[in-house]
Short mmCIF file of C-alpha atoms in Angstrom, two decimals:
data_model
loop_
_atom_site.label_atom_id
_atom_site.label_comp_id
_atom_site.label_asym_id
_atom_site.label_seq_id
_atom_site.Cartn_x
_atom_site.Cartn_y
_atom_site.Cartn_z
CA UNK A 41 -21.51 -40.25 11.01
CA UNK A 42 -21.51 -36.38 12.04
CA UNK A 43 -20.51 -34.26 14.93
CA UNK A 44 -20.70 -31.13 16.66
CA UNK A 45 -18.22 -29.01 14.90
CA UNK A 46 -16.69 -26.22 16.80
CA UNK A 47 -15.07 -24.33 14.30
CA UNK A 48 -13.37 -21.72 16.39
CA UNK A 49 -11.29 -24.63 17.66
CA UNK A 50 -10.82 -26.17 14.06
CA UNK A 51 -9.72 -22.81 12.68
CA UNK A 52 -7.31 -22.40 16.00
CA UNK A 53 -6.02 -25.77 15.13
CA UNK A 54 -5.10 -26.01 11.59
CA UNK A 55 -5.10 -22.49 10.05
CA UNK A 56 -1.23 -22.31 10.39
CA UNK A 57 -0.60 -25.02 8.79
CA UNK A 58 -3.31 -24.48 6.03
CA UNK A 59 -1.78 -20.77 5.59
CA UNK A 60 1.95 -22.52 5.05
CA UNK A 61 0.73 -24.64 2.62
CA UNK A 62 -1.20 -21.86 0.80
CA UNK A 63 2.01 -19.42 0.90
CA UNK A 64 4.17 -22.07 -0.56
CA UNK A 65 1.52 -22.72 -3.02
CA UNK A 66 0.88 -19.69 -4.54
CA UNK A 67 4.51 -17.71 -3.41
CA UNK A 68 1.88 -14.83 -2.66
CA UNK A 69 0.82 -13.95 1.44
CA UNK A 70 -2.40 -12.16 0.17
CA UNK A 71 -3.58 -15.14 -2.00
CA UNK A 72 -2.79 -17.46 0.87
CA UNK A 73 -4.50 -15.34 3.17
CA UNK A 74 -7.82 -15.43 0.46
CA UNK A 75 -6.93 -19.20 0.17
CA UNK A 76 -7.39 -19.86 3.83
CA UNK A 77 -10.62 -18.42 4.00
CA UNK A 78 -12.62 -19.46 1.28
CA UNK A 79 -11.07 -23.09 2.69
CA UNK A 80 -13.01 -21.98 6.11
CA UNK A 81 -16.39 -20.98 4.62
CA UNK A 82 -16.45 -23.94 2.75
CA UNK A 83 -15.69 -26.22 5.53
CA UNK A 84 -18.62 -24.17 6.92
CA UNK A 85 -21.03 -24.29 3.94
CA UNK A 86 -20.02 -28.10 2.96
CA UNK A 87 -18.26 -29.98 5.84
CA UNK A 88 -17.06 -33.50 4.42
CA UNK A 89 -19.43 -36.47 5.47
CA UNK A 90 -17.61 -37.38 8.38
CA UNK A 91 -17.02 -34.77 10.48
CA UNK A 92 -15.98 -37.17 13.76
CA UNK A 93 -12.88 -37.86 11.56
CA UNK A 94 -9.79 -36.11 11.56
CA UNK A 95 -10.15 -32.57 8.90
CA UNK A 96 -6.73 -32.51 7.92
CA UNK A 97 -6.04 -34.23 5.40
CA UNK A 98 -10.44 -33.03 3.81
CA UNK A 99 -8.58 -29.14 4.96
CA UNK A 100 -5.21 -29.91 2.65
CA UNK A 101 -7.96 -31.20 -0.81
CA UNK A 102 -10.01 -28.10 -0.43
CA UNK A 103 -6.53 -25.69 0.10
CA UNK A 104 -4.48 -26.90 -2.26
CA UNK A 105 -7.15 -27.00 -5.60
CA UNK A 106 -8.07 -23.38 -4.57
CA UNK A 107 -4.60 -22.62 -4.41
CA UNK A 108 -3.93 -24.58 -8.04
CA UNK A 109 -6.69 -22.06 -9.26
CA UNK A 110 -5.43 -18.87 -7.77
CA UNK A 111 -1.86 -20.05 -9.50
CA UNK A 112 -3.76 -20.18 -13.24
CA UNK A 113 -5.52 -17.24 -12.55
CA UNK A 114 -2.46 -15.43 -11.61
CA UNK A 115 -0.10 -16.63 -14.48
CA UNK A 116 -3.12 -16.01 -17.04
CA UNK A 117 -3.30 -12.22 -15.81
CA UNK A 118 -0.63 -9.13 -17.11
CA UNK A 119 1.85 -8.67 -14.57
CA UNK A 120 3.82 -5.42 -15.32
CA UNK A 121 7.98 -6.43 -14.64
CA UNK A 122 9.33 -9.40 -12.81
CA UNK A 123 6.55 -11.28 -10.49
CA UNK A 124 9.14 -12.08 -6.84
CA UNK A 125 7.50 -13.48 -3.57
CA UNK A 126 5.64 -12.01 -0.83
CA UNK A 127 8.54 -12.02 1.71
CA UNK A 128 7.29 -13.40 5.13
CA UNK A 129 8.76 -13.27 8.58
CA UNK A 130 9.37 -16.94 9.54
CA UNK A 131 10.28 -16.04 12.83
CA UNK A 132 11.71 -19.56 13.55
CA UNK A 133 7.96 -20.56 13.86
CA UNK A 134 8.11 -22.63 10.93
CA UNK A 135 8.30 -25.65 13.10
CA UNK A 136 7.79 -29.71 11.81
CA UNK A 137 3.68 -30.50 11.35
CA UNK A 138 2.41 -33.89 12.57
CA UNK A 139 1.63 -36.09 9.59
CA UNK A 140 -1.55 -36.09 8.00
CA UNK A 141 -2.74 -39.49 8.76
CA UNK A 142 -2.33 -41.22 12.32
CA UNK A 143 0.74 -43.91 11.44
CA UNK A 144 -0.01 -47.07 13.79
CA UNK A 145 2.73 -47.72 16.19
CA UNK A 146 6.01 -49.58 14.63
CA UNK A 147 4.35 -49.31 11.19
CA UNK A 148 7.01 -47.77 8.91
CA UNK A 149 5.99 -44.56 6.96
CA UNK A 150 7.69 -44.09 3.37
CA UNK A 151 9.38 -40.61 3.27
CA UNK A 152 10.81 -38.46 0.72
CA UNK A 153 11.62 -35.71 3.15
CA UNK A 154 13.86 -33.21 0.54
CA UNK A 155 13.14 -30.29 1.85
CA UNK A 156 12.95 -28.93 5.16
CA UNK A 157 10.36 -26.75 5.80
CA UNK A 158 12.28 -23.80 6.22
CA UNK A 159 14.02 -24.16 2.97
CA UNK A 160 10.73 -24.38 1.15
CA UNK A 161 9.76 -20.86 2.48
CA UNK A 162 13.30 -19.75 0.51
CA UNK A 163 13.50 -16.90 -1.99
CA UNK A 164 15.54 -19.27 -3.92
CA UNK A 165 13.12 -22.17 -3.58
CA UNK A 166 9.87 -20.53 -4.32
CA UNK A 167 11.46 -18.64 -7.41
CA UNK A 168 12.73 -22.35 -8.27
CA UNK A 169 9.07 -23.76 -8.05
CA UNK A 170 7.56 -21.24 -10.86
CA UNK A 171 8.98 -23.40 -13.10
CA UNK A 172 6.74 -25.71 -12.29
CA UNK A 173 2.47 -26.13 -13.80
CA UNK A 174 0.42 -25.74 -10.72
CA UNK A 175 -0.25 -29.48 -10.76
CA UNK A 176 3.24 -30.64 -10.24
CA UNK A 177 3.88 -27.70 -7.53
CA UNK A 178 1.26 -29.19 -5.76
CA UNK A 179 2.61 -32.73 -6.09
CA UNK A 180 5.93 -31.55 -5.40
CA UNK A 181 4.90 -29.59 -1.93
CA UNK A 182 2.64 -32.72 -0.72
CA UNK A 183 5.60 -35.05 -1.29
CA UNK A 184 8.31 -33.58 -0.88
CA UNK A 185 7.42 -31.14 1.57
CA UNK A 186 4.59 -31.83 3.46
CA UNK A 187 5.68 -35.64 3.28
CA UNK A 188 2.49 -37.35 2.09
CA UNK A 189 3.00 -40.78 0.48
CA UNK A 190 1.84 -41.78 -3.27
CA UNK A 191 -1.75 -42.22 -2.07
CA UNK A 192 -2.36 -39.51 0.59
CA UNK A 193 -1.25 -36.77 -2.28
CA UNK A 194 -3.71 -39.15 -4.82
CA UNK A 195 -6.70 -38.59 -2.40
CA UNK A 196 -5.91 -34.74 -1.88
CA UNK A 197 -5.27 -33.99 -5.21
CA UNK A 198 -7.93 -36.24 -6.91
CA UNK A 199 -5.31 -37.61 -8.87
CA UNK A 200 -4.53 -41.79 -9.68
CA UNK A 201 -1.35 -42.91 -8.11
CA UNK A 202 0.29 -43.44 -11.28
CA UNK A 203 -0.38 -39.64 -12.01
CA UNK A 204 1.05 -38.44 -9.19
CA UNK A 205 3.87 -40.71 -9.53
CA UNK A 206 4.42 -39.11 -13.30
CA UNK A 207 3.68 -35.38 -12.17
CA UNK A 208 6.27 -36.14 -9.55
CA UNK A 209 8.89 -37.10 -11.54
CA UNK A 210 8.79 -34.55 -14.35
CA UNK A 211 8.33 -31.70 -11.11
CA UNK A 212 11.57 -33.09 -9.17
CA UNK A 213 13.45 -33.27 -13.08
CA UNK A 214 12.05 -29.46 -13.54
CA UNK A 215 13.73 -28.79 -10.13
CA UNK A 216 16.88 -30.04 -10.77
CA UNK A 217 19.20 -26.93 -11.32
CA UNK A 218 17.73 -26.12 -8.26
CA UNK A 219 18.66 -29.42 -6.69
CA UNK A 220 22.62 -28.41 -7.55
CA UNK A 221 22.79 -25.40 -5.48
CA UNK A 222 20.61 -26.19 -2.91
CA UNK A 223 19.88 -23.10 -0.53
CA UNK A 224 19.11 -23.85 2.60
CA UNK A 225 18.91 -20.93 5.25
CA UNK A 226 21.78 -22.39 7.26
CA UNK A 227 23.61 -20.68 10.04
CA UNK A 228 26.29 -19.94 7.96
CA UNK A 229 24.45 -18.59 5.30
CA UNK A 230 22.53 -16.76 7.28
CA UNK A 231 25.75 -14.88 8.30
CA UNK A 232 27.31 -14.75 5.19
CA UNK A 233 23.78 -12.85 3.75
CA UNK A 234 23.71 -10.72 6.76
CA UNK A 235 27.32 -9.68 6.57
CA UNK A 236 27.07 -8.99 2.29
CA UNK A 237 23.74 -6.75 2.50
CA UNK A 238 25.20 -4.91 5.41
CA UNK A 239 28.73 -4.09 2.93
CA UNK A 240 26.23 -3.18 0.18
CA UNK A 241 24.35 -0.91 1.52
CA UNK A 242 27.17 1.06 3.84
CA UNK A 243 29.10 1.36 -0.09
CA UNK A 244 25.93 2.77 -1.66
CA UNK A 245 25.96 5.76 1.04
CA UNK A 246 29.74 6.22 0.77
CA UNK A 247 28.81 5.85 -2.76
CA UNK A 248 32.54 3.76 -2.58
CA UNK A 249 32.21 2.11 -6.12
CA UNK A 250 35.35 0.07 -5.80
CA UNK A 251 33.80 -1.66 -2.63
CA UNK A 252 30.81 -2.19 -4.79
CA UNK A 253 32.60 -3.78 -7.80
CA UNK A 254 34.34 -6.17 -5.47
CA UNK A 255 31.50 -7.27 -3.38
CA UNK A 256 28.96 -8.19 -6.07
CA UNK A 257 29.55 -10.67 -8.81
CA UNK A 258 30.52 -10.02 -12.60
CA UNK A 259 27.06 -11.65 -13.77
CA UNK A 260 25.24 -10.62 -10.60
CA UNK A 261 21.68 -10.08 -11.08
CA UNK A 262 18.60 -7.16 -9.94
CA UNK A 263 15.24 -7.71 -9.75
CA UNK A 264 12.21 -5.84 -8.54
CA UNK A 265 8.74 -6.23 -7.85
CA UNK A 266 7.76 -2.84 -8.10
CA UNK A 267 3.57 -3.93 -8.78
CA UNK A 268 1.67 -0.24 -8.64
CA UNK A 269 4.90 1.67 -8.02
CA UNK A 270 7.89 3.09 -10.46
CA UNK A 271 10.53 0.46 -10.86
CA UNK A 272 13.09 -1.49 -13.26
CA UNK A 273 10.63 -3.31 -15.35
CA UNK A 274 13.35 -5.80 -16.82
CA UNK A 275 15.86 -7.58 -15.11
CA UNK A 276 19.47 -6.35 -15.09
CA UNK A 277 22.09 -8.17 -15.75
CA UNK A 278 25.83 -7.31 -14.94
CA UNK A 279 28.14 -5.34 -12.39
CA UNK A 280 28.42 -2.22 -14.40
CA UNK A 281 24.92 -1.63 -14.83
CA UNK A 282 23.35 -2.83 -11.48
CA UNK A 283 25.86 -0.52 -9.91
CA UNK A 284 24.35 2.21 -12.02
CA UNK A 285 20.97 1.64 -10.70
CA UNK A 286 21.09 1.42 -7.09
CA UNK A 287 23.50 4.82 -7.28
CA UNK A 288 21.03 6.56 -8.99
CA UNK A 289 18.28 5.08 -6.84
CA UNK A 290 20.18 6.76 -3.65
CA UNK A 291 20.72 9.71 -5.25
CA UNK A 292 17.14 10.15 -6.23
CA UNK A 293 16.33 9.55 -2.35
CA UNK A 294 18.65 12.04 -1.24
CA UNK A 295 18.52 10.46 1.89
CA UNK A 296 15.09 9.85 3.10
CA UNK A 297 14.99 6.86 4.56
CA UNK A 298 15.50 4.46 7.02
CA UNK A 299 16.30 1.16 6.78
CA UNK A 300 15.56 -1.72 8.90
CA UNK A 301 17.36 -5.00 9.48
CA UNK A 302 14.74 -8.30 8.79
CA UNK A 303 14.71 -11.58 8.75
CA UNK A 304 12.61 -12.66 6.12
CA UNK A 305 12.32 -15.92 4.62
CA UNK A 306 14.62 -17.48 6.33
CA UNK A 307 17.68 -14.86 5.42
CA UNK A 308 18.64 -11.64 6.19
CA UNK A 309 16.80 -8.77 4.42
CA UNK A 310 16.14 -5.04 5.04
CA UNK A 311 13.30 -2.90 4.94
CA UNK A 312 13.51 0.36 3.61
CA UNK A 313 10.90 2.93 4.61
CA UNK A 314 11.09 6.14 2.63
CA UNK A 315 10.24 9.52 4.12
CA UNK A 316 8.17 11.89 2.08
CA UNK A 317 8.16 9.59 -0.87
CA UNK A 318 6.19 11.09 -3.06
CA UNK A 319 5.49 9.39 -6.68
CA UNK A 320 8.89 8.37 -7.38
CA UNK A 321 9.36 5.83 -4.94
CA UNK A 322 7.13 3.35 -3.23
CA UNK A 323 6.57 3.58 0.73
CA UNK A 324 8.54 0.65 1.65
CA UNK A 325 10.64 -1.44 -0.22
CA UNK A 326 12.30 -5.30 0.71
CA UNK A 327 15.69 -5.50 -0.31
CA UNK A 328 16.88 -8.91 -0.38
CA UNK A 329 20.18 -11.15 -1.85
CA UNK A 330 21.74 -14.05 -2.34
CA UNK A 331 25.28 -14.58 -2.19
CA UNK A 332 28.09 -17.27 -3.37
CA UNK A 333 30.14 -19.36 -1.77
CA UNK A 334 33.21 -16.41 -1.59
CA UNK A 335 30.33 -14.33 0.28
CA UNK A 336 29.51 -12.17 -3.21
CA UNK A 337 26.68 -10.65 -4.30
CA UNK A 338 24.34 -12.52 -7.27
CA UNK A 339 21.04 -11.77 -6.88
CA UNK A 340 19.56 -8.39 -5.39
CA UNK A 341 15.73 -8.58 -5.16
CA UNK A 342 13.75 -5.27 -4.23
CA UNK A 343 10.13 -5.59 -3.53
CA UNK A 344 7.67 -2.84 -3.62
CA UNK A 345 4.61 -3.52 -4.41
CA UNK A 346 1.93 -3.45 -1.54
CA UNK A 347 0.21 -6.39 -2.04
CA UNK A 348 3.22 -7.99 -1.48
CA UNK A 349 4.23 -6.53 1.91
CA UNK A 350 1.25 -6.99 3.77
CA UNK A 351 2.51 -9.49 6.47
CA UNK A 352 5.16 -7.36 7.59
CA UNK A 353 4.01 -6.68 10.18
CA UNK A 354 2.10 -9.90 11.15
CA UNK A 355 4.15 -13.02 12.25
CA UNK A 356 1.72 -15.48 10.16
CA UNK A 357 4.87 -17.15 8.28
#
């Protein structure tokens, strides 16, 4: 049986929820952005057979295997340093989606429910899920996530139960160092982030190295996504030489920026702008961390690269 189809409403409907599941997906806003599109023309091009019915759950198939595709592609191409997210404004918008499938009243629906949504828009999550093949990402994300049951994720993934039930399993085992710190973008941490990046960045201008050395961990780690632009091509390891770098860096900048408090991903992050920037740095740059439970430094992650930073300024997350 077919229907009218008004698209424009369709597209209004479900594209933020589509575009969520595509980010998380592929850790990448441009991809999910491509993602969400070619979903769209081919929902114009080949609707499913029953159009009358609800397009959710025909939406989430056609998504998430274009997504599983974009994730081979990616991994199969040269990347030149360390690959990090696409940081996204969340905004708080990240609110709960209605279930895929209508539940009939006082029928019980099995959950897994791990993750709340937010979470799984973390730095600390998404980094956690590259450890994963594309298949069990996507398994992973429609369980654990999205909360479809055995079957639902069977039917989008076009997948036998007992598959899914074995990619499941060996993706929630791959997750498990993640599982023992989990990081969930709680008030408190929140704070804690805030209040760490804020001390790191007033010791780089003072250039106070002392405040440095005690604010950031002895095995604390840098990272940056510099894509077309100059940047560490290897992670760094240590307080001694991460220190080292981000001196130099502000010394090299002699000043010309200006920085910008974000929220991004759920934490506290800062956008640095750079004035006259020439070849040596990139335009704008994401600085990000994550901190312990004594509120130190362990991660710093700077991102640079454009492709990366192109929903800045769009409130899509």
């Amino acid at each position: 049986m077919s229907a009218t189809i008004d698209y424009e409403a369709l597209f209004a409907a479900e594209r933020r929820f589509v575009w969520r599941l595509c980010y998380r997906m592929t850790g990448s806003a441009a991809d999910a952005d491509d993602v969400l599109q070619e979903t769209f023309v081919r929902a114009i091009a080949q609707p499913p057979p029953r159009t009358d019915l609800d397009w959710r759950p025909w939406l989430v198939r056609v998504a998430v295997n274009l997504a599983r595709d974009c994730l081979r592609r990616r991994r199969r191409a040269p990347y030149r340093g360390p690959w990090l997210p696409a940081p996204i404004d969340c905004g708080g918008a990240d609110a709960p989606e209605p279930p895929a499938y209508e539940i009939a009243a006082g029928a019980e629906r099995p959950t897994e429910g791990r993750y709340e949504l937010m979470e799984s828009v973390s730095y600390a999550f998404l980094l956690a899920l590259e450890a994963l093949t594309p298949a069990q990402r996507a398994v992973l994300l429609l369980r654990d996530v999205i909360d479809y049951d055995v079957r639902e994720t069977a039917v989008a993934l076009g997948m036998s139960e007992a598959n899914v039930k074995t990619t499941h399993h060996r993706a929630r085992r791959a997750m498990a160092v993640y599982d023992g710190a989990r990081c969930r973008p709680t008030p408190a941490r929140q704070s804690a982030t805030g209040a760490a990046l804020a001390r790191f960045l007033d010791a780089l201008q003072r250039d106070d190295v002392a405040a440095l050395e005690a604010l950031l961990s002895e095995e604390v780690r840098s990272l940056t996504d510099g894509g077309e632009y100059p940047a560490a091509h290897r992670p760094l390891f240590g307080r001694r030489r991460v220190i080292e770098l981000f001196r130099g860096l502000v010394r090299k900048s002699a000043g010309r920026f200006a920085a910008t408090a974000r929220m991004l991903n759920g934490l506290p992050a800062v956008l640095i702008e750079f004035h006259d920037h020439g070849a040596r740095f990139a335009p704008r740059t994401v600085l990000r961390c994550e901190v312990d439970a004594a509120g130190r430094i362990t991660a710093l992650h700077g991102v640079s690269a454009s492709r990366k930073l192109t929903h800045l300024e769009r409130s899509d997350g």
